[in-house]
């Protein structure tokens, strides 16, 4: 019997950051021991990168797309409750991870941090993924710096200017 892999449920901001930084294909390689997924509610939010994302879903098969309409009633109920306060993508990711004990991949900490902390849900931000790519020698510090600069220059100011070599990773994954 194969052991179920923990999923990293990606929100739109992380997907868009890695697409803008031209490293979307690297994202699932950072934590190969996890299964990377995108919920259809998030997929709908990232129409600008559908071609890139479809390539990974259909051909590389390193990201899986999950239909939210197939979710159990309690997940859908929690999503509806959260969606009155938060965005659809964040709400879907948090509701899913709440019931399946998986990891949220989102940099929208203003919206997700309190809920995730209160419910024991691990979350990883774009910078967390970059740090892991750095320590696992998938990216150099210069590549991380260039990534951050590129993403910020393309309008994603939610990615802080950070020296990845001094970043403190405080998560248990």
mmCIF file of C-alpha atoms in Angstrom:
data_model
loop_
_atom_site.group_PDB
_atom_site.id
_atom_site.type_symbol
_atom_site.label_atom_id
_atom_site.label_comp_id
_atom_site.label_asym_id
_atom_site.label_seq_id
_atom_site.Cartn_x
_atom_site.Cartn_y
_atom_site.Cartn_z
ATOM 1 C CA UNK A 1 0.000 0.000 0.000
ATOM 2 C CA UNK A 2 1.382 3.424 -0.909
ATOM 3 C CA UNK A 3 1.486 6.096 1.740
ATOM 4 C CA UNK A 4 -0.635 9.204 1.125
ATOM 5 C CA UNK A 5 1.511 12.243 0.414
ATOM 6 C CA UNK A 6 0.693 15.463 2.220
ATOM 7 C CA UNK A 7 -0.560 18.037 -0.253
ATOM 8 C CA UNK A 8 0.572 21.608 -0.654
ATOM 9 C CA UNK A 9 -2.542 23.455 -1.769
ATOM 10 C CA UNK A 10 -1.397 26.445 -3.801
ATOM 11 C CA UNK A 11 -3.126 29.811 -3.762
ATOM 12 C CA UNK A 12 -3.078 32.217 -6.705
ATOM 13 C CA UNK A 13 -0.415 34.552 -5.324
ATOM 14 C CA UNK A 14 2.276 31.865 -4.987
ATOM 15 C CA UNK A 15 1.473 30.519 -8.475
ATOM 16 C CA UNK A 16 1.617 34.022 -9.961
ATOM 17 C CA UNK A 17 4.857 34.875 -8.135
ATOM 18 C CA UNK A 18 6.594 31.770 -9.462
ATOM 19 C CA UNK A 19 5.219 32.358 -12.959
ATOM 20 C CA UNK A 20 6.394 36.002 -12.940
ATOM 21 C CA UNK A 21 9.766 34.874 -11.607
ATOM 22 C CA UNK A 22 9.947 32.321 -14.447
ATOM 23 C CA UNK A 23 10.290 29.438 -11.955
ATOM 24 C CA UNK A 24 6.831 27.875 -11.947
ATOM 25 C CA UNK A 25 8.229 24.586 -13.203
ATOM 26 C CA UNK A 26 10.680 24.536 -10.255
ATOM 27 C CA UNK A 27 8.016 24.944 -7.565
ATOM 28 C CA UNK A 28 7.033 21.242 -7.221
ATOM 29 C CA UNK A 29 10.716 20.226 -7.207
ATOM 30 C CA UNK A 30 11.369 22.257 -4.059
ATOM 31 C CA UNK A 31 9.420 19.810 -1.908
ATOM 32 C CA UNK A 32 9.253 16.611 -3.949
ATOM 33 C CA UNK A 33 8.047 14.681 -0.932
ATOM 34 C CA UNK A 34 4.732 16.578 -1.125
ATOM 35 C CA UNK A 35 1.996 16.545 -3.749
ATOM 36 C CA UNK A 36 1.334 20.001 -5.189
ATOM 37 C CA UNK A 37 -2.289 20.765 -5.984
ATOM 38 C CA UNK A 38 -4.362 23.637 -7.286
ATOM 39 C CA UNK A 39 -8.064 23.793 -6.559
ATOM 40 C CA UNK A 40 -10.282 24.733 -9.504
ATOM 41 C CA UNK A 41 -11.409 27.869 -7.608
ATOM 42 C CA UNK A 42 -7.770 29.027 -7.568
ATOM 43 C CA UNK A 43 -7.168 27.890 -11.158
ATOM 44 C CA UNK A 44 -10.037 30.169 -12.240
ATOM 45 C CA UNK A 45 -8.248 33.143 -10.626
ATOM 46 C CA UNK A 46 -4.987 32.673 -12.558
ATOM 47 C CA UNK A 47 -6.177 32.778 -16.165
ATOM 48 C CA UNK A 48 -3.038 34.683 -17.187
ATOM 49 C CA UNK A 49 -0.906 31.593 -16.510
ATOM 50 C CA UNK A 50 -3.255 28.818 -17.638
ATOM 51 C CA UNK A 51 -0.876 27.725 -20.404
ATOM 52 C CA UNK A 52 2.049 27.331 -17.999
ATOM 53 C CA UNK A 53 -0.079 25.682 -15.351
ATOM 54 C CA UNK A 54 -1.771 23.354 -17.842
ATOM 55 C CA UNK A 55 1.668 22.256 -19.035
ATOM 56 C CA UNK A 56 2.529 21.165 -15.508
ATOM 57 C CA UNK A 57 -0.851 19.564 -14.861
ATOM 58 C CA UNK A 58 -1.200 17.713 -18.176
ATOM 59 C CA UNK A 59 2.343 17.004 -19.333
ATOM 60 C CA UNK A 60 4.784 17.254 -16.437
ATOM 61 C CA UNK A 61 2.134 15.923 -14.031
ATOM 62 C CA UNK A 62 3.831 17.632 -11.082
ATOM 63 C CA UNK A 63 0.774 19.667 -10.080
ATOM 64 C CA UNK A 64 -2.680 18.142 -9.736
ATOM 65 C CA UNK A 65 -5.912 20.064 -10.290
ATOM 66 C CA UNK A 66 -8.738 19.228 -7.877
ATOM 67 C CA UNK A 67 -12.378 20.069 -8.442
ATOM 68 C CA UNK A 68 -13.945 21.818 -5.469
ATOM 69 C CA UNK A 69 -17.391 20.606 -6.512
ATOM 70 C CA UNK A 70 -16.335 17.086 -5.441
ATOM 71 C CA UNK A 71 -15.652 18.198 -1.860
ATOM 72 C CA UNK A 72 -17.584 16.850 1.118
ATOM 73 C CA UNK A 73 -20.372 19.033 2.486
ATOM 74 C CA UNK A 74 -18.408 20.205 5.558
ATOM 75 C CA UNK A 75 -15.567 21.524 3.354
ATOM 76 C CA UNK A 76 -18.035 23.395 1.140
ATOM 77 C CA UNK A 77 -19.780 24.813 4.217
ATOM 78 C CA UNK A 78 -16.483 26.025 5.683
ATOM 79 C CA UNK A 79 -15.536 27.526 2.318
ATOM 80 C CA UNK A 80 -18.858 29.427 2.173
ATOM 81 C CA UNK A 81 -18.299 30.743 5.693
ATOM 82 C CA UNK A 82 -14.740 31.862 4.947
ATOM 83 C CA UNK A 83 -15.665 33.375 1.572
ATOM 84 C CA UNK A 84 -17.812 35.983 3.315
ATOM 85 C CA UNK A 85 -14.583 37.461 4.714
ATOM 86 C CA UNK A 86 -11.721 36.321 2.463
ATOM 87 C CA UNK A 87 -11.063 35.807 -1.230
ATOM 88 C CA UNK A 88 -12.375 32.714 -2.988
ATOM 89 C CA UNK A 89 -8.934 31.169 -3.494
ATOM 90 C CA UNK A 90 -7.731 31.691 0.069
ATOM 91 C CA UNK A 91 -11.063 30.456 1.419
ATOM 92 C CA UNK A 92 -10.967 27.310 -0.708
ATOM 93 C CA UNK A 93 -7.361 26.531 0.277
ATOM 94 C CA UNK A 94 -7.996 27.078 3.983
ATOM 95 C CA UNK A 95 -11.237 25.070 4.027
ATOM 96 C CA UNK A 96 -9.605 22.189 2.159
ATOM 97 C CA UNK A 97 -6.534 22.098 4.414
ATOM 98 C CA UNK A 98 -8.662 22.423 7.536
ATOM 99 C CA UNK A 99 -10.414 19.147 6.769
ATOM 100 C CA UNK A 100 -7.595 17.256 5.062
ATOM 101 C CA UNK A 101 -4.606 18.281 7.258
ATOM 102 C CA UNK A 102 -2.638 19.576 4.306
ATOM 103 C CA UNK A 103 -0.436 22.664 3.808
ATOM 104 C CA UNK A 104 -1.582 26.022 2.414
ATOM 105 C CA UNK A 105 0.810 27.674 -0.052
ATOM 106 C CA UNK A 106 -0.089 31.385 0.125
ATOM 107 C CA UNK A 107 1.687 34.662 0.689
ATOM 108 C CA UNK A 108 -1.518 36.423 1.674
ATOM 109 C CA UNK A 109 -0.602 36.217 5.350
ATOM 110 C CA UNK A 110 -2.878 39.135 6.249
ATOM 111 C CA UNK A 111 -5.855 36.918 5.383
ATOM 112 C CA UNK A 112 -4.661 33.408 6.199
ATOM 113 C CA UNK A 113 -2.310 33.641 9.178
ATOM 114 C CA UNK A 114 -4.843 33.886 12.016
ATOM 115 C CA UNK A 115 -7.145 31.191 10.620
ATOM 116 C CA UNK A 116 -4.268 28.820 9.896
ATOM 117 C CA UNK A 117 -2.687 29.390 13.305
ATOM 118 C CA UNK A 118 -6.000 28.916 15.148
ATOM 119 C CA UNK A 119 -6.691 25.699 13.230
ATOM 120 C CA UNK A 120 -3.191 24.205 13.281
ATOM 121 C CA UNK A 121 -2.731 24.527 9.521
ATOM 122 C CA UNK A 122 0.815 24.894 8.240
ATOM 123 C CA UNK A 123 1.241 27.536 5.556
ATOM 124 C CA UNK A 124 4.183 28.386 3.333
ATOM 125 C CA UNK A 125 4.754 31.712 1.593
ATOM 126 C CA UNK A 126 6.649 32.478 -1.602
ATOM 127 C CA UNK A 127 9.672 33.434 0.494
ATOM 128 C CA UNK A 128 9.437 30.138 2.406
ATOM 129 C CA UNK A 129 9.514 28.249 -0.910
ATOM 130 C CA UNK A 130 12.471 30.349 -2.076
ATOM 131 C CA UNK A 131 14.321 29.656 1.163
ATOM 132 C CA UNK A 132 13.742 25.921 0.765
ATOM 133 C CA UNK A 133 14.944 26.112 -2.854
ATOM 134 C CA UNK A 134 18.070 27.883 -1.578
ATOM 135 C CA UNK A 135 18.885 25.428 1.245
ATOM 136 C CA UNK A 136 18.199 22.473 -1.054
ATOM 137 C CA UNK A 137 20.608 24.006 -3.588
ATOM 138 C CA UNK A 138 17.995 24.371 -6.323
ATOM 139 C CA UNK A 139 18.633 28.135 -6.466
ATOM 140 C CA UNK A 140 21.615 30.247 -5.469
ATOM 141 C CA UNK A 141 21.306 33.335 -3.294
ATOM 142 C CA UNK A 142 21.836 35.462 -6.427
ATOM 143 C CA UNK A 143 19.045 33.601 -8.229
ATOM 144 C CA UNK A 144 16.743 34.149 -5.250
ATOM 145 C CA UNK A 145 17.598 37.852 -5.207
ATOM 146 C CA UNK A 146 16.958 38.119 -8.968
ATOM 147 C CA UNK A 147 13.666 36.232 -8.568
ATOM 148 C CA UNK A 148 12.456 38.644 -5.877
ATOM 149 C CA UNK A 149 13.519 41.656 -7.941
ATOM 150 C CA UNK A 150 11.817 40.327 -11.090
ATOM 151 C CA UNK A 151 8.571 39.506 -9.297
ATOM 152 C CA UNK A 152 8.475 42.896 -7.573
ATOM 153 C CA UNK A 153 9.267 44.689 -10.845
ATOM 154 C CA UNK A 154 6.306 42.878 -12.408
ATOM 155 C CA UNK A 155 3.981 44.361 -9.794
ATOM 156 C CA UNK A 156 3.912 41.755 -7.016
ATOM 157 C CA UNK A 157 4.850 43.842 -4.009
ATOM 158 C CA UNK A 158 3.579 41.142 -1.630
ATOM 159 C CA UNK A 159 6.995 39.524 -2.021
ATOM 160 C CA UNK A 160 9.288 41.274 0.452
ATOM 161 C CA UNK A 161 12.838 42.232 -0.400
ATOM 162 C CA UNK A 162 14.650 39.609 1.647
ATOM 163 C CA UNK A 163 18.205 38.370 1.884
ATOM 164 C CA UNK A 164 17.522 34.664 1.555
ATOM 165 C CA UNK A 165 20.820 33.795 3.269
ATOM 166 C CA UNK A 166 19.628 35.384 6.521
ATOM 167 C CA UNK A 167 15.951 34.436 6.281
ATOM 168 C CA UNK A 168 14.675 32.588 9.348
ATOM 169 C CA UNK A 169 12.448 29.659 8.416
ATOM 170 C CA UNK A 170 10.218 28.902 11.399
ATOM 171 C CA UNK A 171 7.916 26.257 9.982
ATOM 172 C CA UNK A 172 7.661 22.552 10.647
ATOM 173 C CA UNK A 173 6.672 20.754 7.480
#
